[in-house]
Short mmCIF file of C-alpha atoms and ligand atoms in Angstrom, two decimals:
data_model
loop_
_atom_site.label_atom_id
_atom_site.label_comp_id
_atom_site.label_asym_id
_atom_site.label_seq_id
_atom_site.Cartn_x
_atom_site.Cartn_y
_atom_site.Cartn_z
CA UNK G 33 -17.68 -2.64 -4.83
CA UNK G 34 -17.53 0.48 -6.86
CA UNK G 35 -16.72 1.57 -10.50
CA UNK G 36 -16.52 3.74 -12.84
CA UNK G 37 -19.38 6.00 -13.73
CA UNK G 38 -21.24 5.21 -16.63
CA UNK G 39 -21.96 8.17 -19.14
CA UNK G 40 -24.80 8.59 -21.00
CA UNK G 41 -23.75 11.92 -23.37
CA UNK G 42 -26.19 13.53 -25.97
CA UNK G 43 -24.96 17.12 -25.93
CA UNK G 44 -22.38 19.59 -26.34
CA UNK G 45 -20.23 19.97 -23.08
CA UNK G 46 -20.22 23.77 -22.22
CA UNK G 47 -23.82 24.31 -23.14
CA UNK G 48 -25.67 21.30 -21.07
CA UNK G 49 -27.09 19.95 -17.64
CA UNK G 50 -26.54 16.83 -16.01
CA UNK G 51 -28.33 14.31 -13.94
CA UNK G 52 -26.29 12.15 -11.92
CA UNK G 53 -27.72 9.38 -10.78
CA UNK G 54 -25.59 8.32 -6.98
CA UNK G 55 -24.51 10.51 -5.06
CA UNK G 56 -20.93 8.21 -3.84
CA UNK G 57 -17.79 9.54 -4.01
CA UNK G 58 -18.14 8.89 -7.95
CA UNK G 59 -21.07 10.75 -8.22
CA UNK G 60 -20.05 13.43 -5.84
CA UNK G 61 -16.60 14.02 -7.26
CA UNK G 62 -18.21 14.71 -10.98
CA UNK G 63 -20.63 16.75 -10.01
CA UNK G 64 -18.04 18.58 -7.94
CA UNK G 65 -15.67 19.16 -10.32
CA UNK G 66 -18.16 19.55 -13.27
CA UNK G 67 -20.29 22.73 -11.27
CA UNK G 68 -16.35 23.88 -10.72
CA UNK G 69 -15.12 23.86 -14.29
CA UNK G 70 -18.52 24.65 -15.67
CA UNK G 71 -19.94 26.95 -13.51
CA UNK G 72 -23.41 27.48 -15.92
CA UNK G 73 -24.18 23.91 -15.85
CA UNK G 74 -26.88 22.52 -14.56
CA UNK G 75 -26.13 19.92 -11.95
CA UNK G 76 -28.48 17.46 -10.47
CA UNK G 77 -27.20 14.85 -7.96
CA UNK G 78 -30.05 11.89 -7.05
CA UNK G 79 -29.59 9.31 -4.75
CA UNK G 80 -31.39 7.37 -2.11
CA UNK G 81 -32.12 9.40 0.64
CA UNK G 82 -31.05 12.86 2.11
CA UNK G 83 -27.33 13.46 2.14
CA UNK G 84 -25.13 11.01 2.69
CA UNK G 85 -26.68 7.96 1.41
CA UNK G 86 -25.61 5.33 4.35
CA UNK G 87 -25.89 2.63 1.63
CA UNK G 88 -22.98 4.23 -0.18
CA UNK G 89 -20.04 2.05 -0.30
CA UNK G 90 -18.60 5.56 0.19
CA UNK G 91 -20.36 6.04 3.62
CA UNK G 92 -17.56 5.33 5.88
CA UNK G 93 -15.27 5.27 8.66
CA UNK G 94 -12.55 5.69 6.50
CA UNK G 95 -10.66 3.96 3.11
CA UNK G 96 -7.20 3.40 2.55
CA UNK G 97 -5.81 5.86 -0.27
CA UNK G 98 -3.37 4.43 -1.65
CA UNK G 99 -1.05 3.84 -5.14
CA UNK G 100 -0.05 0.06 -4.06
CA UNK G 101 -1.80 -1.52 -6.79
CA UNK G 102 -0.70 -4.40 -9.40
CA UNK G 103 -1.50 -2.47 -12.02
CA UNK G 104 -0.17 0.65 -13.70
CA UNK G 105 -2.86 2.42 -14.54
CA UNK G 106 -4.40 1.97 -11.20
CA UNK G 107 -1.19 3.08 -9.48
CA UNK G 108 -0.78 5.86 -11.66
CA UNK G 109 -4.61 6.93 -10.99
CA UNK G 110 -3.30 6.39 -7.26
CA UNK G 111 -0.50 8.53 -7.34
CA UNK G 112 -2.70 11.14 -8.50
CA UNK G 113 -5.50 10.85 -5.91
CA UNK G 114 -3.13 10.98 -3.08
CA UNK G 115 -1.54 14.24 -4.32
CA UNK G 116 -5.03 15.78 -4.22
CA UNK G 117 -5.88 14.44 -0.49
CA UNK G 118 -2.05 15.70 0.70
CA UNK G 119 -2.21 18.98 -1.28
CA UNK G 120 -5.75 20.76 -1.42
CA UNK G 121 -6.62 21.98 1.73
CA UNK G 122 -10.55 21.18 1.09
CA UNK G 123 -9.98 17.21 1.20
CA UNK G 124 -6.50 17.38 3.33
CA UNK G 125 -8.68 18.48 6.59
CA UNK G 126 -9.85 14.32 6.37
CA UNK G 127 -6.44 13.00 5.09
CA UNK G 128 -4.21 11.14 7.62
CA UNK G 129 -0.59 9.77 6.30
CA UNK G 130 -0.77 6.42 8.37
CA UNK G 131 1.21 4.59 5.84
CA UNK G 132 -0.19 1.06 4.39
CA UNK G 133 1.33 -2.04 5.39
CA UNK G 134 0.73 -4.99 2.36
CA UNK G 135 1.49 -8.60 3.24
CA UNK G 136 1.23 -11.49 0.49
CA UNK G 137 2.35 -15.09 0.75
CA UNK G 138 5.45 -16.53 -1.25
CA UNK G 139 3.19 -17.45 -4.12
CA UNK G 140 2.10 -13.92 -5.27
CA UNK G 141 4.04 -11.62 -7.04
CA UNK G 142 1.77 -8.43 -6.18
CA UNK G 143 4.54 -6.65 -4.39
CA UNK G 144 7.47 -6.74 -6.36
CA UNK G 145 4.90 -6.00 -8.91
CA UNK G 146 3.97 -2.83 -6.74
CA UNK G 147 7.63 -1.69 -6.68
CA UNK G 148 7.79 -2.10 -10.35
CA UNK G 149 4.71 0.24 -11.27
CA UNK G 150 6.23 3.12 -8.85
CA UNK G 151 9.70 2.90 -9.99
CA UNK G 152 8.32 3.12 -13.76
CA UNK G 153 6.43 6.05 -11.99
CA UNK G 154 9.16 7.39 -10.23
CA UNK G 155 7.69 7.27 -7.26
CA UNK G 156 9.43 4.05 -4.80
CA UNK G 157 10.71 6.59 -2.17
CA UNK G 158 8.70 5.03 0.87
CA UNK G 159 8.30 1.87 0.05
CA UNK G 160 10.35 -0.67 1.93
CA UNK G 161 10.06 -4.39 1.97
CA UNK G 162 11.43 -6.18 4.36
CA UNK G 163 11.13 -9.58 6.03
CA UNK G 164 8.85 -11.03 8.49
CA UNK G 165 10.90 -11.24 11.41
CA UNK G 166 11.62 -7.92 10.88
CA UNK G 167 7.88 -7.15 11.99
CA UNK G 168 8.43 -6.61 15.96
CA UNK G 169 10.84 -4.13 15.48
CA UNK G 170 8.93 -2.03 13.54
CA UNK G 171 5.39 -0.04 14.94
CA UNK G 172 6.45 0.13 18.05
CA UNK G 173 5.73 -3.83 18.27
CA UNK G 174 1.85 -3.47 18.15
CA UNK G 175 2.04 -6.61 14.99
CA UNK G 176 4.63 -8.54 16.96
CA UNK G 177 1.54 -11.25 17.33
CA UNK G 178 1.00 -11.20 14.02
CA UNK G 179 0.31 -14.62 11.81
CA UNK G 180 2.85 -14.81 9.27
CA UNK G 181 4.80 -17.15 7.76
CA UNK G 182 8.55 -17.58 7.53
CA UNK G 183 8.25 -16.91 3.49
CA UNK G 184 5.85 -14.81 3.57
CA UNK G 185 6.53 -11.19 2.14
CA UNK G 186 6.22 -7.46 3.40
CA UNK G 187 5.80 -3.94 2.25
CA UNK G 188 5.37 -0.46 3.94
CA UNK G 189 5.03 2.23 2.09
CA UNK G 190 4.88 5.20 4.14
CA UNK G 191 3.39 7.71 1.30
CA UNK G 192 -0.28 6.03 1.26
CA UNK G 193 -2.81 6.98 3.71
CA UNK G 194 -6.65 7.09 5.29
CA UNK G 195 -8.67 9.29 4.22
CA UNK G 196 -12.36 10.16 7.18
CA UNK G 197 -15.14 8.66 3.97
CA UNK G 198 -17.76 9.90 5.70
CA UNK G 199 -16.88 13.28 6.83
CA UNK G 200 -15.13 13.91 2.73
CA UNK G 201 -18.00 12.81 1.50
CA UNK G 202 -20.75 14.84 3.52
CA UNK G 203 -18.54 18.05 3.19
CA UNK G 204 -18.06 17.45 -0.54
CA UNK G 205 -21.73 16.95 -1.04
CA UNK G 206 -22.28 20.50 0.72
CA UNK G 207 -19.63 22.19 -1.20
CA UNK G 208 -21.17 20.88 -4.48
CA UNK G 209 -24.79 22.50 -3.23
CA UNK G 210 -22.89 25.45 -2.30
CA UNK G 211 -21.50 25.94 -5.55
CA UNK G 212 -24.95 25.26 -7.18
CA UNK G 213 -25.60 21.47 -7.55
CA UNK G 214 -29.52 20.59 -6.62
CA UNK G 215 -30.07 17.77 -4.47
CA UNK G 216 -32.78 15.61 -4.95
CA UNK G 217 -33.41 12.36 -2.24
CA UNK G 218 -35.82 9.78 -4.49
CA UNK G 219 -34.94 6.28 -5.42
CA UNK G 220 -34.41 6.41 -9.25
CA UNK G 221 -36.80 3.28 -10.33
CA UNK G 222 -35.85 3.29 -13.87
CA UNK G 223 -33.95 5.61 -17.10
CA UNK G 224 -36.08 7.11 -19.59
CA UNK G 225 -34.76 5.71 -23.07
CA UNK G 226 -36.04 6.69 -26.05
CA UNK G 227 -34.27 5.67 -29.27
CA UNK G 228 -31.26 4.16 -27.75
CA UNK G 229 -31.20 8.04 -26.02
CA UNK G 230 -31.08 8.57 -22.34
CA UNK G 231 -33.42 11.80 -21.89
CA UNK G 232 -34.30 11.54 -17.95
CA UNK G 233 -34.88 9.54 -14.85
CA UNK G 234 -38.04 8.21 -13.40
CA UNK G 235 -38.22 8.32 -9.34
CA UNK G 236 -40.23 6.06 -7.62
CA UNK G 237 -42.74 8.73 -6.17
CA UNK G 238 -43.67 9.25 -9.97
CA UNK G 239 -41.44 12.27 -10.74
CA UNK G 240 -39.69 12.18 -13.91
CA UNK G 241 -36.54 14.40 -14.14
CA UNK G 242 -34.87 15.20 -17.54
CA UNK G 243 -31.77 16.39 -18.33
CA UNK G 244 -29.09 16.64 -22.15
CA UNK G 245 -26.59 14.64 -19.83
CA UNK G 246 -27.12 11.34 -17.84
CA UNK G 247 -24.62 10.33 -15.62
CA UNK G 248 -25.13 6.81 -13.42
CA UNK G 249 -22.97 6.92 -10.21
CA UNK G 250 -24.61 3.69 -8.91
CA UNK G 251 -21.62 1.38 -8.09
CA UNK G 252 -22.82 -1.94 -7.08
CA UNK G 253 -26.12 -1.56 -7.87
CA UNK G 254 -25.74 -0.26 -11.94
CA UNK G 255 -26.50 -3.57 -13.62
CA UNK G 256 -30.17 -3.98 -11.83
CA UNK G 257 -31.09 -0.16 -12.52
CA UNK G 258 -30.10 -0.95 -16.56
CA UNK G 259 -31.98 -4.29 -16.64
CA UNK G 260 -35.26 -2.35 -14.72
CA UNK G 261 -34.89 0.28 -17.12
CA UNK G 262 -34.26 -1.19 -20.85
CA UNK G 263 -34.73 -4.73 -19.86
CA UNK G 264 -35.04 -5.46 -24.12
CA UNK G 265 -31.50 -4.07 -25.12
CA UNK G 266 -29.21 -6.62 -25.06
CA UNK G 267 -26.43 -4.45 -25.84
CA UNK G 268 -26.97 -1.85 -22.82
CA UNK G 269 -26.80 -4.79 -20.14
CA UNK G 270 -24.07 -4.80 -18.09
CA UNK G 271 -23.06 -8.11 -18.19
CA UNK G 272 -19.74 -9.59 -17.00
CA UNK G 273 -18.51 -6.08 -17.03
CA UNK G 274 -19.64 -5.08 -13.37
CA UNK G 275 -20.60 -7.82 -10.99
CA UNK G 276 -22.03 -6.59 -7.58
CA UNK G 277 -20.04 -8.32 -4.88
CA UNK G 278 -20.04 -7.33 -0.76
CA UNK G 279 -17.54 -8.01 2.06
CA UNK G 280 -18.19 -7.70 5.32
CA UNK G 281 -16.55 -5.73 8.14
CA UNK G 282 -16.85 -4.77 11.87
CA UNK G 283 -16.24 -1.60 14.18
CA UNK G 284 -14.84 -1.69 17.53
CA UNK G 285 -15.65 1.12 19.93
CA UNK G 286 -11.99 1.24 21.71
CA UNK G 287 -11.94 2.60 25.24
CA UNK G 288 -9.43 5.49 26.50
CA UNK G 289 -6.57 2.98 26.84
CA UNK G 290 -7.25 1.46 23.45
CA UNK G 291 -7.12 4.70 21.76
CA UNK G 292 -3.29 5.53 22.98
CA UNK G 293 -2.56 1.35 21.55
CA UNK G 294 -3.80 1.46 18.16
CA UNK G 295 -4.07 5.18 17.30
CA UNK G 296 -0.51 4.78 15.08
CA UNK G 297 -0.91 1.71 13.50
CA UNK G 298 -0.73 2.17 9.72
CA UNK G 299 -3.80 1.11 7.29
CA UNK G 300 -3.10 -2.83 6.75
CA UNK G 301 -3.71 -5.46 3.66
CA UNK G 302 -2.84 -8.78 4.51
CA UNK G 303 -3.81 -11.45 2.16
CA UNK G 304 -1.29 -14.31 3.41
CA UNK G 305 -1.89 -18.19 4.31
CA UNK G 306 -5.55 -18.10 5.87
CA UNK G 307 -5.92 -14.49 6.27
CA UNK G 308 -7.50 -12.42 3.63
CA UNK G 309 -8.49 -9.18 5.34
CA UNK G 310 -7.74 -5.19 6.29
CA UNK G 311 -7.35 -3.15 9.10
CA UNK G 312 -6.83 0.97 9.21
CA UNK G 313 -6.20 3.32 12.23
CA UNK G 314 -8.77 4.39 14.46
CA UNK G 315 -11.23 7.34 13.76
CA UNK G 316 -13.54 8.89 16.50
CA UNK G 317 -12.30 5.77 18.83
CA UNK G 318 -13.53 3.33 16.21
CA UNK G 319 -10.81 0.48 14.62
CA UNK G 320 -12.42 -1.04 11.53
CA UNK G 321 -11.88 -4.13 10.53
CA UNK G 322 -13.00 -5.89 6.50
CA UNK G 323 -12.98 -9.41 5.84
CA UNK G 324 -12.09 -9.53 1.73
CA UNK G 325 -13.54 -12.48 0.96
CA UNK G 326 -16.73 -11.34 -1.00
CA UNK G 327 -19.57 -12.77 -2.04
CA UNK G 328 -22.86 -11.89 -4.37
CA UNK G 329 -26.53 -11.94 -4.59
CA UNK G 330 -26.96 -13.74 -7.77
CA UNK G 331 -30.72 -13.39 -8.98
CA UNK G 332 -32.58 -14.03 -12.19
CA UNK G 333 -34.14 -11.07 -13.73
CA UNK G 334 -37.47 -12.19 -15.73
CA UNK G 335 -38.07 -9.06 -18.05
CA UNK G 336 -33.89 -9.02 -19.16
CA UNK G 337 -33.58 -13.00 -19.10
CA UNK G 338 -30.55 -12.70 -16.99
CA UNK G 339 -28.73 -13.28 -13.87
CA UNK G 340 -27.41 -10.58 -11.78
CA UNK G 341 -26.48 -9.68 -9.00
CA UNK G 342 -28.21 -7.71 -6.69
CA UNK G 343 -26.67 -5.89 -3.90
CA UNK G 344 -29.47 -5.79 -0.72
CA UNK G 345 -30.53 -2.32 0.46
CA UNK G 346 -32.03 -3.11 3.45
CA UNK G 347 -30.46 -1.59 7.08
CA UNK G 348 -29.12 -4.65 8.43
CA UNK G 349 -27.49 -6.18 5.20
CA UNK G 350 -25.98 -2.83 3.74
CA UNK G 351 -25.47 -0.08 6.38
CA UNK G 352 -23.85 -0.38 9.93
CA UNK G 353 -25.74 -2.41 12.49
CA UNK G 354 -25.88 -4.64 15.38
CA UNK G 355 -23.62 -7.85 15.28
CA UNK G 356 -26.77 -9.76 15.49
CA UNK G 357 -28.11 -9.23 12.13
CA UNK G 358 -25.03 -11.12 11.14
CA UNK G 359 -24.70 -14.35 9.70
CA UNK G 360 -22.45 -16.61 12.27
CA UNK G 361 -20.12 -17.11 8.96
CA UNK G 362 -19.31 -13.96 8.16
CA UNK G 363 -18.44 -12.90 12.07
CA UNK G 364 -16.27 -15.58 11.99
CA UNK G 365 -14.34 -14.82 8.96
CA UNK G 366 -13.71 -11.44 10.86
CA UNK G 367 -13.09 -12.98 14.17
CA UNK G 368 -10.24 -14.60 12.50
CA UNK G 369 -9.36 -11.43 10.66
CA UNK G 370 -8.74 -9.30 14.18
CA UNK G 371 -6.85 -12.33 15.49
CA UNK G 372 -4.28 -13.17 12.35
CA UNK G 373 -3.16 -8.92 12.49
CA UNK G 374 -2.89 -8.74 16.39
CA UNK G 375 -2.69 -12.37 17.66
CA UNK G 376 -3.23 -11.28 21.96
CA UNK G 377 -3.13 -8.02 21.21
CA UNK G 378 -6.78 -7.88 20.22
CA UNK G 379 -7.65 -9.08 23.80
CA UNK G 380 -10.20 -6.71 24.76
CA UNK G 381 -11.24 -5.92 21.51
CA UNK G 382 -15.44 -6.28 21.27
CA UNK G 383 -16.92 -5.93 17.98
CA UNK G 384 -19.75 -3.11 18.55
CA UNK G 385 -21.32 -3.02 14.57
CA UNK G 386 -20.77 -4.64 11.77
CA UNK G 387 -21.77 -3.93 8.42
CA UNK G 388 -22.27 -6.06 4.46
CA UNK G 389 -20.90 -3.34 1.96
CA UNK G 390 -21.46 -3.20 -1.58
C1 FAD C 168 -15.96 -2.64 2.78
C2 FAD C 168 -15.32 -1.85 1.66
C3 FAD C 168 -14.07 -1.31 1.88
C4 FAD C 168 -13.46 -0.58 0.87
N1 FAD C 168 -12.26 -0.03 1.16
C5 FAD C 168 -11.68 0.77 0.24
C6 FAD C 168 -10.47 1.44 0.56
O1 FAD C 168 -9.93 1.31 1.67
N2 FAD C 168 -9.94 2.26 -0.38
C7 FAD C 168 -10.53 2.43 -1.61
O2 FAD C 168 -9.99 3.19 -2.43
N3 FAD C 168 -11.68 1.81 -1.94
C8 FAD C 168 -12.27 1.00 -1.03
N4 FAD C 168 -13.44 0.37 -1.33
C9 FAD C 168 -14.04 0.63 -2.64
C10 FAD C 168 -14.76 1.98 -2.60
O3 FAD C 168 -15.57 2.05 -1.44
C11 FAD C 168 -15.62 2.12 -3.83
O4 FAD C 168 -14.83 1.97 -4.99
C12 FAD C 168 -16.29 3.48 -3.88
O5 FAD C 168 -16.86 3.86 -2.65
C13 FAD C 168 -17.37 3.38 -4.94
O6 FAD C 168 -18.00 4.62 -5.03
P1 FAD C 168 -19.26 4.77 -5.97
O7 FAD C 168 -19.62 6.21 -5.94
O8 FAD C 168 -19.02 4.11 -7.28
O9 FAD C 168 -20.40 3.86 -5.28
P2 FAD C 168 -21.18 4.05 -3.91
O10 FAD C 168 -20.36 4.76 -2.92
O11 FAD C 168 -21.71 2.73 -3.53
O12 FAD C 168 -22.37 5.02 -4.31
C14 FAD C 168 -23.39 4.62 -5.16
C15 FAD C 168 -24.60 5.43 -4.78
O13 FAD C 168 -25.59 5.22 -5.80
C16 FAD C 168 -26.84 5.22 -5.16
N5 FAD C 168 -27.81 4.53 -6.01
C17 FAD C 168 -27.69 3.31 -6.58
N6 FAD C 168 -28.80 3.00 -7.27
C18 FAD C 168 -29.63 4.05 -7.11
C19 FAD C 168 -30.95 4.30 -7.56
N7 FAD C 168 -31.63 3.43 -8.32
N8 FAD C 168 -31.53 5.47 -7.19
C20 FAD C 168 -30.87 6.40 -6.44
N9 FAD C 168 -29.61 6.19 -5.98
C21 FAD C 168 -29.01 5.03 -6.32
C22 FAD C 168 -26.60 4.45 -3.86
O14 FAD C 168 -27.63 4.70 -2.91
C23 FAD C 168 -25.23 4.99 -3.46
O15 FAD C 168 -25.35 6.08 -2.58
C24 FAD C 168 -14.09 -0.39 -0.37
C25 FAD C 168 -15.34 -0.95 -0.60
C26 FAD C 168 -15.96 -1.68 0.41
C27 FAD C 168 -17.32 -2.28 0.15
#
């Protein structure tokens, strides 16, 4: 479910090109800012399949942006992010401020840790706890069904938003052509490595690209691309560091009437009692839905000796399809999901895809 990219450097900055292998919003977002700040670069993005990759964890209806995090560095890194989607006019056209709504059981401390990280950070204004039988009185009722317990605790903050995934990342990927990045849709099959060097990528049509600077991008699916490639190296492997893991989630087309219901509810994280699972305003008529509880594809690799896991790539378990390619577990998990957040409000509400994400 994402991470950081994973640099591979052999050459002077100013004076170098760049492959970068993934073509998410990791990818995208490097090679964006690296044709900006470097206009003579040479920037090549690779992924998958013409642009946007739908297996991209970063293909999407939308994500939550957000600083609400238990720790600092990720809030700080938050704060950050949401001060580019408010304040640039490039990413603010797919911004919305819907607020984010985070409920926890008694037991866990992430809120008042939240609070903590964006006082240190100076940045609380908007965020406001309050109780659960507060919750009918607030968003115009639409949570007044909502399972919660007596104990269990609340925060709004009002500064976080959604950001379209999709639509950012398909413009971003043309802006970064426009400025000069080359596109290239091939399946990278393995690195080139040649004295603990990364010179290049191999495609699986044959081609082999090289470049001073190799940059992977390949979220979930970075620790099978390292074992393919230097399957001897011990040290390269990824290890416990990155472990693919999916969750699963579901889009329901709302109808006209639906649309005027849930179009202001804010982005929602509600990990209380039995419920472990998100919900984020509509866009284009669709309300998504995520169950969090993940799981992974744990496989042995023969020519590394190791376990990993392995995120699918097929259509129906990694991009948006029919409910039916679905296993009866998983739907349920999001059945209860929809229910615990709207109780009888989600009467009417018919899954119409559902998708595993890596
Ligand atoms: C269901 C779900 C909901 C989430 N919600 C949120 C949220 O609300 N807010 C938030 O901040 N984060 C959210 N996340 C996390 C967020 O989506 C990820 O952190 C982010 O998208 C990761 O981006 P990435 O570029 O690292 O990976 P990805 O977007 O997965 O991109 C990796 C790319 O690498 C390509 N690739 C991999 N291997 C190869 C290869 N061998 N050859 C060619 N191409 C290759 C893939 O095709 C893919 O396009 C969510 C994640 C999931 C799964």
């Amino acid at each position: 479910m994402g991470s950081f990219p994973i640099v591979f450097y052999s050459a002077p900055v100013r004076m170098s090109s760049y492959i970068i292998v993934g073509a998410g919003v990791f990818g995208v977002s490097t090679a964006y800012h690296l044709k900006k700040q470097i206009p003579s670069a040479s920037v090549t993005l690779i992924d998958r399949t013409d642009p946007p990759c739908p297996i991209a964890a970063s293909h999407d209806i939308n994500k939550i942006v957000r600083a609400d995090y238990e720790d600092i560095f990720y809030c700080s890194l938050g704060l950050e992010t949401l001060h580019a989607w408010k304040t640039d006019p490039f990413f603010n056209q797919w911004f919305h401020p819907a607020g984010l709504l985070t409920v926890t059981d008694r037991k866990s401390h992430l809120i008042e840790k939240i609070l903590e990280n964006l006082e240190k950070l100076d940045a609380k204004s908007g965020a406001d706890p309050f109780t659960p039988r507060e919750i009918s009185a607030k968003f115009d009722g639409i949570f007044s069904d909502m399972r919660l317990r007596p104990d269990d605790k609340l925060l709004f903050n009002g500064s976080a938003g959604i950001a379209e995934a999709e639509k950012a990342l398909s413009a971003t990927i043309q802006a970064c052509m426009d400025l000069g990045v080359r596109y290239v849709a091939a399946p990278v099959s393995r690195l080139i490595i040649n004295d603990k060097v990364c010179k290049g990528v191999q495609t699986d049509d044959g081609r082999t690209l090289s470049a001073q600077n190799i940059i992977l991008s390949t979220g979930a699916a970075t620790a099978k691309l390292i074992a393919d490639s230097a399957p001897q190296q011990a040290e390269l492997q990824v290890g416990p560091r990155i472990t693919a893991r999916a969750v699963c989630c579901a889009a329901v087309q709302l109808d006209e009437q639906q649309v005027r219901k849930f179009k202001k509810v804010p982005a929602v994280a509600h990990h209380a009692g039995g419920t472990q699972g998100e919900t984020m305003p509509p866009v284009d008529n669709l309300l998504k839905f995520i169950s969090d509880i993940s799981f992974q594809n744990t496989v042995f690799h023969p020519e590394s000796g190791q376990r990993i896991s392995v995120p699918f790539t097929d259509q129906s378990r990694s991009q948006w399809t029919s409910p039916e390619y679905i296993p009866s577990e998983l739907k349920e998990d999001l059945d209860n999901v929809i229910k615990s957040l709207y109780g009888k409000k989600a009467s009417g509400l018919k899954t119409t895809t559902m998708r595993i994400c890596w």
